[in-house]
Short mmCIF file of C-alpha atoms in Angstrom, two decimals:
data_model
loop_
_atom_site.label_atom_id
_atom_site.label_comp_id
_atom_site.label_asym_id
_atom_site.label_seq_id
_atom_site.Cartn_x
_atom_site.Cartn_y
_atom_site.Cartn_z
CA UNK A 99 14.86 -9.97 8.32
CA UNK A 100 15.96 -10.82 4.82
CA UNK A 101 17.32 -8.34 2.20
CA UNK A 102 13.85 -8.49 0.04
CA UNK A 103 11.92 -7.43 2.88
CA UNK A 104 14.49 -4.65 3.72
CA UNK A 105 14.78 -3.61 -0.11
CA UNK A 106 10.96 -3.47 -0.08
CA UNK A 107 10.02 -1.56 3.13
CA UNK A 108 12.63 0.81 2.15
CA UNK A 109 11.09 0.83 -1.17
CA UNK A 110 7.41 1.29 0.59
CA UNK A 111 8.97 4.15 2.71
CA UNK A 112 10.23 5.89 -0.28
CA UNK A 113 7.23 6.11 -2.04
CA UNK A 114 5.31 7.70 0.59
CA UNK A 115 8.38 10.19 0.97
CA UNK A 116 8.48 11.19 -2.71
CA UNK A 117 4.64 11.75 -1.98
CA UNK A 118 4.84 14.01 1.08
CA UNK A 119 7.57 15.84 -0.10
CA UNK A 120 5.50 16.38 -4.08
CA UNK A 121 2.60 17.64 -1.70
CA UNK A 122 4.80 19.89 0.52
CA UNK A 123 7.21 21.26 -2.49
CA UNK A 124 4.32 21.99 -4.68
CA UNK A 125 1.99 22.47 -2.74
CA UNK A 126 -0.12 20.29 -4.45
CA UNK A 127 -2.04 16.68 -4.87
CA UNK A 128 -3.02 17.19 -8.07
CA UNK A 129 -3.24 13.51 -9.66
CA UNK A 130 -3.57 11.99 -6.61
CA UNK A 131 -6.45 10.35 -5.29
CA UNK A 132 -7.30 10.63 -1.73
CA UNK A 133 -9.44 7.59 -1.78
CA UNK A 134 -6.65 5.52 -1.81
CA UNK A 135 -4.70 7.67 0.90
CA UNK A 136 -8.13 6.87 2.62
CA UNK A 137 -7.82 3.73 2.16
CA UNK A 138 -4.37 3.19 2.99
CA UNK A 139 -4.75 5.05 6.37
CA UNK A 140 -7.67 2.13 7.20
CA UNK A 141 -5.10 -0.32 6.31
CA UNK A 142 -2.19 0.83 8.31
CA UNK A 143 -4.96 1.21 11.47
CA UNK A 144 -6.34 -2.25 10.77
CA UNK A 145 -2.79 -4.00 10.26
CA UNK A 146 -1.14 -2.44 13.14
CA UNK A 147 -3.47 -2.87 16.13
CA UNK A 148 -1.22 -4.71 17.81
CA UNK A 149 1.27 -1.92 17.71
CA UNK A 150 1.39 -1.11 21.83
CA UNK A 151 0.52 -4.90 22.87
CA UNK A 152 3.32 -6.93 21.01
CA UNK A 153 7.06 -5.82 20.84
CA UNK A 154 7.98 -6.92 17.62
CA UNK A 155 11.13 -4.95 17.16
CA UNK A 156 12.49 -1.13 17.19
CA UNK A 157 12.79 -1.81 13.39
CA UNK A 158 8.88 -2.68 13.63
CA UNK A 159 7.75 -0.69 15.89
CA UNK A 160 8.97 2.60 14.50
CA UNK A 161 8.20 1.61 10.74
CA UNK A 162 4.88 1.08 11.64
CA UNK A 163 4.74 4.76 13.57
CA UNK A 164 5.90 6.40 10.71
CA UNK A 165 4.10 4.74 8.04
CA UNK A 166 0.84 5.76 10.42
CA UNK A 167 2.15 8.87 10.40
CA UNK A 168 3.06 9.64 7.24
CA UNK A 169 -0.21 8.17 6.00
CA UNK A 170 -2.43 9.97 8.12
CA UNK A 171 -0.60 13.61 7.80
CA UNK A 172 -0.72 13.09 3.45
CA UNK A 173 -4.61 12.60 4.32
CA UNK A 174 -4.99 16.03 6.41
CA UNK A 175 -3.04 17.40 3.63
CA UNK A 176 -5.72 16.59 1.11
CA UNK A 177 -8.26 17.41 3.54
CA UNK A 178 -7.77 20.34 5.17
CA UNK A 179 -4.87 22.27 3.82
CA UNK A 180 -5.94 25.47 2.84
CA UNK A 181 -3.93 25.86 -0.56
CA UNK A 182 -3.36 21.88 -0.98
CA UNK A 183 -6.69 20.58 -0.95
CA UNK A 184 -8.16 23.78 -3.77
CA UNK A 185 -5.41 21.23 -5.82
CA UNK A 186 -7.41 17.83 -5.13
CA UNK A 187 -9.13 16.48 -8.82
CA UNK A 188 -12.26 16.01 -6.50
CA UNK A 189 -14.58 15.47 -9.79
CA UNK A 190 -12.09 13.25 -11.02
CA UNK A 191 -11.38 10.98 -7.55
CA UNK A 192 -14.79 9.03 -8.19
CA UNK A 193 -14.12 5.66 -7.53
CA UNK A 194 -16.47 4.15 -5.15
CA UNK A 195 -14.16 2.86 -2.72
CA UNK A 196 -15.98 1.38 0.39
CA UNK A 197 -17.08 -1.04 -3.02
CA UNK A 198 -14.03 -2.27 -2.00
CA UNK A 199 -13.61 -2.12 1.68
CA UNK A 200 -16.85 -3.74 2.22
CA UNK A 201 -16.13 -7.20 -0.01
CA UNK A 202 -12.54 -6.94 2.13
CA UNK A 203 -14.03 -7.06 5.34
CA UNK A 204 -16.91 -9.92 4.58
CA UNK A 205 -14.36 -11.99 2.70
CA UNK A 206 -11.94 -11.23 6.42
CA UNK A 207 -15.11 -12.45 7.81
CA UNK A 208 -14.84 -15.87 5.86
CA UNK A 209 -11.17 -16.33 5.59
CA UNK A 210 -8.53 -15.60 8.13
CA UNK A 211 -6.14 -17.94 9.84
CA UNK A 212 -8.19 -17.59 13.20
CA UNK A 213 -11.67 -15.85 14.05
CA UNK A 214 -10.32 -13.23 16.34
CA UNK A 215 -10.95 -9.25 16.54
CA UNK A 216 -7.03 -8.63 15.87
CA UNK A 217 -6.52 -11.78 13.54
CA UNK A 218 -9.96 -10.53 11.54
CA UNK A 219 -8.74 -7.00 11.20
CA UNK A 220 -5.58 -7.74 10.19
CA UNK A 221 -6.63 -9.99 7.42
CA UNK A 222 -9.14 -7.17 6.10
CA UNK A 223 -6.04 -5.45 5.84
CA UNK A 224 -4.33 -7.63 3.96
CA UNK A 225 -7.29 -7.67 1.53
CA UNK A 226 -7.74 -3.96 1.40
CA UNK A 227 -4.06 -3.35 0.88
CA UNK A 228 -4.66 -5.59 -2.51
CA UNK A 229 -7.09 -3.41 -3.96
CA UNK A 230 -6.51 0.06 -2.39
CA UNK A 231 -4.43 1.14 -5.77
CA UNK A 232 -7.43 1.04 -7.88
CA UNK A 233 -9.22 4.80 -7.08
CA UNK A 234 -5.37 6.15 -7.78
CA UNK A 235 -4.73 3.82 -11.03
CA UNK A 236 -8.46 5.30 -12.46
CA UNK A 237 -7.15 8.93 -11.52
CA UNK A 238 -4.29 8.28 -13.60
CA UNK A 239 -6.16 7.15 -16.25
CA UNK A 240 -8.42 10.04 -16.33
CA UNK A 241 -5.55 12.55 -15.97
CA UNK A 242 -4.31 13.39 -18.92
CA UNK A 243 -0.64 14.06 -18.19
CA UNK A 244 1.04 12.51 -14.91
CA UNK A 245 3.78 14.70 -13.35
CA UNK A 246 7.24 12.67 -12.32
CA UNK A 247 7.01 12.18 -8.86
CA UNK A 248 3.26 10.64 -8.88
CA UNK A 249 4.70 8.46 -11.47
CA UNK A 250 7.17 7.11 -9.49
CA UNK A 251 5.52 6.99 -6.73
CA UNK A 252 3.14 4.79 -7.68
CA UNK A 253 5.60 2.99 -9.28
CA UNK A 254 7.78 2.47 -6.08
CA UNK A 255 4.46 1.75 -4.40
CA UNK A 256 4.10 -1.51 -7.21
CA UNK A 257 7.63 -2.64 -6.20
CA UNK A 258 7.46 -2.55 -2.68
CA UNK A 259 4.95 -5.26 -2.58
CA UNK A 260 6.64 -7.17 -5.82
CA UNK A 261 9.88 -7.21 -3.46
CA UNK A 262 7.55 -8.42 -0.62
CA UNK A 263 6.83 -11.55 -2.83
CA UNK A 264 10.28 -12.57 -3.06
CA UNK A 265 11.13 -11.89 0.67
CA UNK A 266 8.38 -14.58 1.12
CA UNK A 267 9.65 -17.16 -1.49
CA UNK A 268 12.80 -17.02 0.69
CA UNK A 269 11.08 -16.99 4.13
CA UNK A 270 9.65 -20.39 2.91
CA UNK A 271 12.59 -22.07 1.49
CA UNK A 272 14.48 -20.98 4.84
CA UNK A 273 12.36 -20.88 7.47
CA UNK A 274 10.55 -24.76 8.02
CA UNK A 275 8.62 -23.82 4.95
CA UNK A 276 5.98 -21.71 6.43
CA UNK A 277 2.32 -21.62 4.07
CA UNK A 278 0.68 -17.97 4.51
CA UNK A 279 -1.52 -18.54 1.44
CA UNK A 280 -3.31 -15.23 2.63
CA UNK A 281 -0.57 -12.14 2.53
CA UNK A 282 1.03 -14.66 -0.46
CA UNK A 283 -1.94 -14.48 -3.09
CA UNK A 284 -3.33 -10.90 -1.70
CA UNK A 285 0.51 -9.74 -2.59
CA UNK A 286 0.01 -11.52 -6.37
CA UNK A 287 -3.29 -9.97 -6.72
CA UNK A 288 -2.25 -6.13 -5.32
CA UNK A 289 1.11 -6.74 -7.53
CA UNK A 290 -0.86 -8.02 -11.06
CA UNK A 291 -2.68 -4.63 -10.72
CA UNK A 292 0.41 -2.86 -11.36
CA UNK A 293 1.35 -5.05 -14.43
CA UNK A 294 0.02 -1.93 -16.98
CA UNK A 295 1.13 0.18 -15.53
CA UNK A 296 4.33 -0.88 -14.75
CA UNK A 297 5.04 -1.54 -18.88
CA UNK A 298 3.68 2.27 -19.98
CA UNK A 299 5.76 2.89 -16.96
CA UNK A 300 9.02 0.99 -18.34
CA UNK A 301 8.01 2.17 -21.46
CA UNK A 302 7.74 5.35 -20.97
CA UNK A 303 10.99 5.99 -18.76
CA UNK A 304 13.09 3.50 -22.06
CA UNK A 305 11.63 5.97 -24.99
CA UNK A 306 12.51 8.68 -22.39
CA UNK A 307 9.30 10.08 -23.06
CA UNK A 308 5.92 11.48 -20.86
CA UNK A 309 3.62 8.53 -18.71
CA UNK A 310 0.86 8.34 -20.11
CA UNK A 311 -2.13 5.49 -19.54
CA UNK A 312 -4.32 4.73 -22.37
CA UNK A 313 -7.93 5.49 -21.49
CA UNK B 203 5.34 -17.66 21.63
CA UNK B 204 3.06 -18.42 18.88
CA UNK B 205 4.64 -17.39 16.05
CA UNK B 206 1.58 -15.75 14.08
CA UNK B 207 2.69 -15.68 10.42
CA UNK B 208 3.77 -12.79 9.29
CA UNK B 209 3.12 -10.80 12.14
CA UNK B 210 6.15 -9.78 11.97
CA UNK B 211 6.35 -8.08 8.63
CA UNK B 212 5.18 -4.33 8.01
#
């Protein structure tokens, strides 16, 4: 464990914090879009099937319970809560996102480091995780004015990943220079997504003034 | 143990 991957699983667990606790406090998910929470549940699932057969860590194993967890419960909270999900921008949350899981899972097919159900599964993961932002960075788009937390919690959401990208320039350079071209350019891909919106974000928190995406 | 890369991240 390295202080990049620390900084950025903390930085992962915050985000979905600030987004169970905007949902709980306000009883709302408006500007949120559940297809990514979808999404984001399927990659959790996928990624950490090998949660009860390998003992990683109690570090591991617990992150990986709660980010299940938390995952799943901000996805029943869309879903099903009475007063929460009247709040969901359901005409708004169009993006068509097994467009993306399907590609994922064929290109899993082609690419992985071995051709195993686990191995597979995980890589679709990987993939997935890349390109789960986009239904929530359309919302934003197409919501006129995003509130705080969302903000940063997509924001936080960016970082974790950016911070993942330096915890493996340091895992190569110190441990016998390990190659994982697949989490490496999935992490460059799902980070470059973020690039706009993390300079109207900058921007935006410098001129001390309201996020907002150009159409 | 075969060290599966990354497997041990999040």
């Amino acid at each position: 464990m390295n202080v990049f991957r620390l900084a950025g699983d903390m930085t992962h667990l915050l985000s979905i914090i600030i987004l169970l606790l905007k949902i709980r406090a306000t009883k709302s998910c408006t500007g949120i879009s559940l297809k990514t929470q979808e999404l984001y549940v399927i990659v959790f699932l996928t990624r950490y099937l090998d949660l009860f057969t390998k003992y990683i860590s109690f570090y591991n194993t617990t992150m990986k319970l709660v980010f299940l967890g938390t995952s799943i419960s901000i996805v029943w909270y869309m879903r099903y809560h009475k007063v929460v999900k009247q709040t969901y921008n359901k005409d708004q949350d169009t993006f068509r996102h097994y467009f993306l899981a399907i590609p994922c899972f064929l290109l899993a097919l082609l690419i992985h480091h071995e051709f195993t159900v686990i191995e597979v599964l995980w890589t679709f993961s990987i993939y997935l995780e890349a390109v789960a932002i986009l239904p929530q960075l359309v919302l934003l788009q197409r919501s006129r004015n995003i509130d705080n937390l969302t903000g940063n919690y997509v924001f936080l959401l960016g970082a974790y990943r950016a911070l993942y990208l330096v915890n493996w320039v340091y895992r190569y350079f110190t441990e016998n220079h390990l190659v994982r071209w697949i989490p490496w350019l999935s992490g460059l891909v799902q980070t470059t997504l973020y690039a706009d919106f993390f300079y109207y974000y900058i921007k935006s928190w410098k001129n001390n003034e309201k996020l907002q995406l150009p159409a | 143990r075969h060290y599966y890369p990354g497997k041990d991240e999040l």
